[in-house]
JSON list of C-alpha atoms in Angstrom, two decimals:
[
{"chain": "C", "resi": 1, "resn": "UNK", "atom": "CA", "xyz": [8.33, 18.46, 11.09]},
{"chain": "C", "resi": 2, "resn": "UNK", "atom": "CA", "xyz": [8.17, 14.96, 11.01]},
{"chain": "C", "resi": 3, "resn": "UNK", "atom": "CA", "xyz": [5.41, 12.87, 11.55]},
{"chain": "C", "resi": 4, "resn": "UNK", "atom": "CA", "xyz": [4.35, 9.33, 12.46]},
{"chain": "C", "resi": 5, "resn": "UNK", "atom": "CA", "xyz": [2.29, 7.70, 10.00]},
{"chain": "C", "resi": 6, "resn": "UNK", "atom": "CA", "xyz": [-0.31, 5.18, 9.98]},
{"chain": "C", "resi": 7, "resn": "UNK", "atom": "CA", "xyz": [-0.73, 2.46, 6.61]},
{"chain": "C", "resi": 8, "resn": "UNK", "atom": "CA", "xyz": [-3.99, 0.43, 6.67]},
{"chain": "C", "resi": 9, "resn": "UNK", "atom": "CA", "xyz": [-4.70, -2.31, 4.19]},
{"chain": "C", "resi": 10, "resn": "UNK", "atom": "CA", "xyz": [-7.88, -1.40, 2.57]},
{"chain": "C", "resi": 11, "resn": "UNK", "atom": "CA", "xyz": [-8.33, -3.72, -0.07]},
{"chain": "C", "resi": 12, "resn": "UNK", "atom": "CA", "xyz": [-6.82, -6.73, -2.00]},
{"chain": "C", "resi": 13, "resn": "UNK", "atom": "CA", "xyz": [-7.32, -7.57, -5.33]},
{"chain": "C", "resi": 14, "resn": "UNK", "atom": "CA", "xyz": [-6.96, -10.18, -7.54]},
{"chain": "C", "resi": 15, "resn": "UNK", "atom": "CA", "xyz": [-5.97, -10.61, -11.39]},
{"chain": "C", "resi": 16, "resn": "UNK", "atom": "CA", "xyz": [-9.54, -12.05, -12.11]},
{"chain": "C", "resi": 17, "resn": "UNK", "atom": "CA", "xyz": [-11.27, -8.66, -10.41]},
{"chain": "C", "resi": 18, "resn": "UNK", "atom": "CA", "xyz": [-9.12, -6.65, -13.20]},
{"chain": "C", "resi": 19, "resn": "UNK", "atom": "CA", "xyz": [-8.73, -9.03, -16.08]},
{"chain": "C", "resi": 20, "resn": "UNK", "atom": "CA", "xyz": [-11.66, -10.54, -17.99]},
{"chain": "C", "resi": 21, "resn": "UNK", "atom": "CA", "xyz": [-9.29, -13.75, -18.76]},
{"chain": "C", "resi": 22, "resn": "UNK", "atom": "CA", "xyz": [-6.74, -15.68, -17.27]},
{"chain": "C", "resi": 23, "resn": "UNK", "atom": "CA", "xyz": [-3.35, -13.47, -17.87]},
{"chain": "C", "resi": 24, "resn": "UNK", "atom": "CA", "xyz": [-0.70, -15.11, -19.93]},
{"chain": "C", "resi": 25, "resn": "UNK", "atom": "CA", "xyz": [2.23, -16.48, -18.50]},
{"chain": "C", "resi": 26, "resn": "UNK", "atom": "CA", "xyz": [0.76, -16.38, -14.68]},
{"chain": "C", "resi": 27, "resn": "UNK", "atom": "CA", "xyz": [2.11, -19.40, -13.03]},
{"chain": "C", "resi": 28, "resn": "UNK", "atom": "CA", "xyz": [-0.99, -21.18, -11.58]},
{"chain": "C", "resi": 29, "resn": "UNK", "atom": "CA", "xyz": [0.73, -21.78, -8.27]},
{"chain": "C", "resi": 30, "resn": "UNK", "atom": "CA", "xyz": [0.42, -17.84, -7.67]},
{"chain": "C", "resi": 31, "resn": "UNK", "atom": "CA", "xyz": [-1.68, -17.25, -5.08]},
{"chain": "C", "resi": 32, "resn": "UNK", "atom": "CA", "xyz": [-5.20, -15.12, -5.94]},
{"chain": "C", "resi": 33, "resn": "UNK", "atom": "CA", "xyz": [-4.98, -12.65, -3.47]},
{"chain": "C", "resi": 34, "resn": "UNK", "atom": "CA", "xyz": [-1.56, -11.12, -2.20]},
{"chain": "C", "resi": 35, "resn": "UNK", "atom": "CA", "xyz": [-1.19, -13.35, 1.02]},
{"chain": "C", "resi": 36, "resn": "UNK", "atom": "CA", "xyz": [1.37, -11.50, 3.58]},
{"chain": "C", "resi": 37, "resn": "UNK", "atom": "CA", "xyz": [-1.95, -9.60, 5.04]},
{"chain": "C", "resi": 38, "resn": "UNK", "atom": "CA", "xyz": [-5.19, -9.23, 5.76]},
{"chain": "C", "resi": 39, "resn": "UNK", "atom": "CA", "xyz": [-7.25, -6.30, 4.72]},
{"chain": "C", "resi": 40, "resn": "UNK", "atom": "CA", "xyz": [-7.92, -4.08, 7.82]},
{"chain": "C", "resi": 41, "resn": "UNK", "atom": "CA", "xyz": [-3.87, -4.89, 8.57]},
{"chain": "C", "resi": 42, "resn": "UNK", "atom": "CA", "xyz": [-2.07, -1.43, 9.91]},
{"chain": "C", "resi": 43, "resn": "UNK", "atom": "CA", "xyz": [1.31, -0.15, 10.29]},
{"chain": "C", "resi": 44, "resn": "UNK", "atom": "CA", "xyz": [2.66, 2.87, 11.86]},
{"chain": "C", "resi": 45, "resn": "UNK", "atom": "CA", "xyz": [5.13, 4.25, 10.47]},
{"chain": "C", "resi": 46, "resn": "UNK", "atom": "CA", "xyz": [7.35, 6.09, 13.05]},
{"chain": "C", "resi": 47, "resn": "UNK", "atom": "CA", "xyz": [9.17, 9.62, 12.71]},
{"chain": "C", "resi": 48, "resn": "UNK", "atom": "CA", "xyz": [12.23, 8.09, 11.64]},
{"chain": "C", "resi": 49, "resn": "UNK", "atom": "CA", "xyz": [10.67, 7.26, 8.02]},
{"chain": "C", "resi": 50, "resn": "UNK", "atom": "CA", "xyz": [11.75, 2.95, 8.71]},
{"chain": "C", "resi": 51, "resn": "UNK", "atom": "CA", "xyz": [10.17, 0.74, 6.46]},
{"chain": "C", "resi": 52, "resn": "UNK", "atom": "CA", "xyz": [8.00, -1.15, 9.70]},
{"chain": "C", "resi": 53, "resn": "UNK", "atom": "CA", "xyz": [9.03, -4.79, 10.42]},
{"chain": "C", "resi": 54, "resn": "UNK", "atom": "CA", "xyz": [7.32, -7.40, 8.13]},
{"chain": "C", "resi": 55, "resn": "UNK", "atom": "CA", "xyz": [6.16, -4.69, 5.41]},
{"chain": "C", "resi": 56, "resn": "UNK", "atom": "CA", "xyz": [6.36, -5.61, 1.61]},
{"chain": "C", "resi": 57, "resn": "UNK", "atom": "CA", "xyz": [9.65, -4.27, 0.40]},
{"chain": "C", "resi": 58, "resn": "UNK", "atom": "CA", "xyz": [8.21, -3.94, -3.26]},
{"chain": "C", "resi": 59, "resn": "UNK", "atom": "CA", "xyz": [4.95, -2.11, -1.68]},
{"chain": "C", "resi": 60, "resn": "UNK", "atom": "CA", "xyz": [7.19, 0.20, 0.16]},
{"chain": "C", "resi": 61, "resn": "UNK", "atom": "CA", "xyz": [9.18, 1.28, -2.66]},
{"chain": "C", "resi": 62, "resn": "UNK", "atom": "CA", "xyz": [5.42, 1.95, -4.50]},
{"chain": "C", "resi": 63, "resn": "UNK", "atom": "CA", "xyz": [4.43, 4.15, -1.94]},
{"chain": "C", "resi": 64, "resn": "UNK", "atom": "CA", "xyz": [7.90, 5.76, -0.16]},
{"chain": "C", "resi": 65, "resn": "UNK", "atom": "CA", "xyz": [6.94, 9.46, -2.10]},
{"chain": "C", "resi": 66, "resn": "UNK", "atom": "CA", "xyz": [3.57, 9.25, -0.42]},
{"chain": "C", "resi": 67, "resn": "UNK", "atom": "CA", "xyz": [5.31, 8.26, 2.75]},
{"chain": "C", "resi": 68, "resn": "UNK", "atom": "CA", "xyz": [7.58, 10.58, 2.38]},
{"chain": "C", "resi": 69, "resn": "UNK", "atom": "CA", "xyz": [5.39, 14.06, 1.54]},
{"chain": "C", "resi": 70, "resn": "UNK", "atom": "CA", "xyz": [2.38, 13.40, 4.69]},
{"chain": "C", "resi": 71, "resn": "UNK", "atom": "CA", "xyz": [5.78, 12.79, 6.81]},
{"chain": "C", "resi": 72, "resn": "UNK", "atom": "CA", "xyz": [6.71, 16.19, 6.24]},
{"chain": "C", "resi": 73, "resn": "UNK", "atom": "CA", "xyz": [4.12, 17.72, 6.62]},
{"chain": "C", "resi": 74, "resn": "UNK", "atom": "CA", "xyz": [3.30, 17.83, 3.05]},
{"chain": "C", "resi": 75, "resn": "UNK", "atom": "CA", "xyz": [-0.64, 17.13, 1.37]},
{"chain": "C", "resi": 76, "resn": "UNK", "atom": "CA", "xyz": [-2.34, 16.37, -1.98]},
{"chain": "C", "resi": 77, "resn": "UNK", "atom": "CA", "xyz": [-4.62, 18.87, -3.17]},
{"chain": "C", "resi": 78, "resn": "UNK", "atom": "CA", "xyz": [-7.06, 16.45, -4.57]},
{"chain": "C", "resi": 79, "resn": "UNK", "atom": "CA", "xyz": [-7.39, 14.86, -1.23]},
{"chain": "C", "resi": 80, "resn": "UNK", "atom": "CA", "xyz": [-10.07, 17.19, 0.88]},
{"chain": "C", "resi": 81, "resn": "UNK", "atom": "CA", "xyz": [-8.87, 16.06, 4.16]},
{"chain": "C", "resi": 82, "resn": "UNK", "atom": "CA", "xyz": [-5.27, 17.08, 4.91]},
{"chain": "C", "resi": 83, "resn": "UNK", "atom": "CA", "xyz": [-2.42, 14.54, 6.31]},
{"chain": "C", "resi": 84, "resn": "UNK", "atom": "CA", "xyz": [-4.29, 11.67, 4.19]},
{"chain": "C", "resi": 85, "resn": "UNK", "atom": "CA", "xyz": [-3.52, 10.02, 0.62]},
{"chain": "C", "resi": 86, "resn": "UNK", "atom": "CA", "xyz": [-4.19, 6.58, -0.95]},
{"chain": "C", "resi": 87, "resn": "UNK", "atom": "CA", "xyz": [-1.62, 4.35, -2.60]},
{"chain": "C", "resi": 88, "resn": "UNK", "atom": "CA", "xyz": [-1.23, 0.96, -4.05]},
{"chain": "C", "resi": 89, "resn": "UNK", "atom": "CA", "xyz": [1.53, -1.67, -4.84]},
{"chain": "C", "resi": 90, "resn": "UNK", "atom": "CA", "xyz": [2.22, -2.01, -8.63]},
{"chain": "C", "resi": 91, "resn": "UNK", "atom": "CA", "xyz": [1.92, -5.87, -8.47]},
{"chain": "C", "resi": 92, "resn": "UNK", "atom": "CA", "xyz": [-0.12, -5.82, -11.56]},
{"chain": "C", "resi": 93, "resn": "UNK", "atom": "CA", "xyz": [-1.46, -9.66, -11.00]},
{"chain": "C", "resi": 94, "resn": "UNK", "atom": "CA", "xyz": [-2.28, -9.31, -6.62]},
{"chain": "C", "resi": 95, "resn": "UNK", "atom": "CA", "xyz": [-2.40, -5.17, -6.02]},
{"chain": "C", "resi": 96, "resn": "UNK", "atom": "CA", "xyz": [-3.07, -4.32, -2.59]},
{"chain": "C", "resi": 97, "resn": "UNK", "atom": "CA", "xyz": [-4.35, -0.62, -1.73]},
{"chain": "C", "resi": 98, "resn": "UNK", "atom": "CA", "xyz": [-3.50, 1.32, 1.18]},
{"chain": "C", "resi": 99, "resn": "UNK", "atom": "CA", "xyz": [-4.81, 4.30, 3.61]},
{"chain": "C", "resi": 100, "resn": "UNK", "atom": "CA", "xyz": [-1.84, 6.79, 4.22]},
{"chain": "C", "resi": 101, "resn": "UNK", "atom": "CA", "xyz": [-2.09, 9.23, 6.92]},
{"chain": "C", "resi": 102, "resn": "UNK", "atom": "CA", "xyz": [-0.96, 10.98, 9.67]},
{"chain": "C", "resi": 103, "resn": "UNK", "atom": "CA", "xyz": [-1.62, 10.61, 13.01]}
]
């Protein structure tokens, strides 16, 4: 089995929402918020496992073992609803979360 996915942005968040001071060494040209989307944003991911067009290559590679265990056919048990999961980019200063499931 391989299934189609779907990858909404749920949230953004910023250094300043994590950290209680400015983080050393943070160039001040760095945008606040990751800026390639807009919360709500979705993807589908197609039964071919493709990274979709204009994704975050550095998000991808955070969440590809997600991606890759709802795909086929796989769960988590600490997730009640089946075909779901939640995952994040590692960008420690702009994280963005995402909804994983499959459709």
């Amino acid at each position: 089995m391989r299934a189609r996915l779907k990858v909404t942005v749920i949230r953004k968040l910023s250094w300043k929402e994590m950290f209680s001071e400015q983080l050393p060494y943070v160039s001040k040209s760095v945008t606040e918020y990751c800026d390639r989307w807009d919360e709500g944003h979705e993807f589908i991911v197609e039964e071919d496992g493709k990274m979709p067009e204009g994704f975050c290559t550095w998000a991808w590679a955070d969440i590809w073992p997600i991606i890759c265990t709802l795909r086929f056919g796989g769960n988590l048990p600490w997730l009640e609803k089946e075909g779901l999961s939640y995952s994040c980019c590692t960008d420690a200063v702009r994280p963005v979360l995402f909804k994983i499931e499959r459709i």
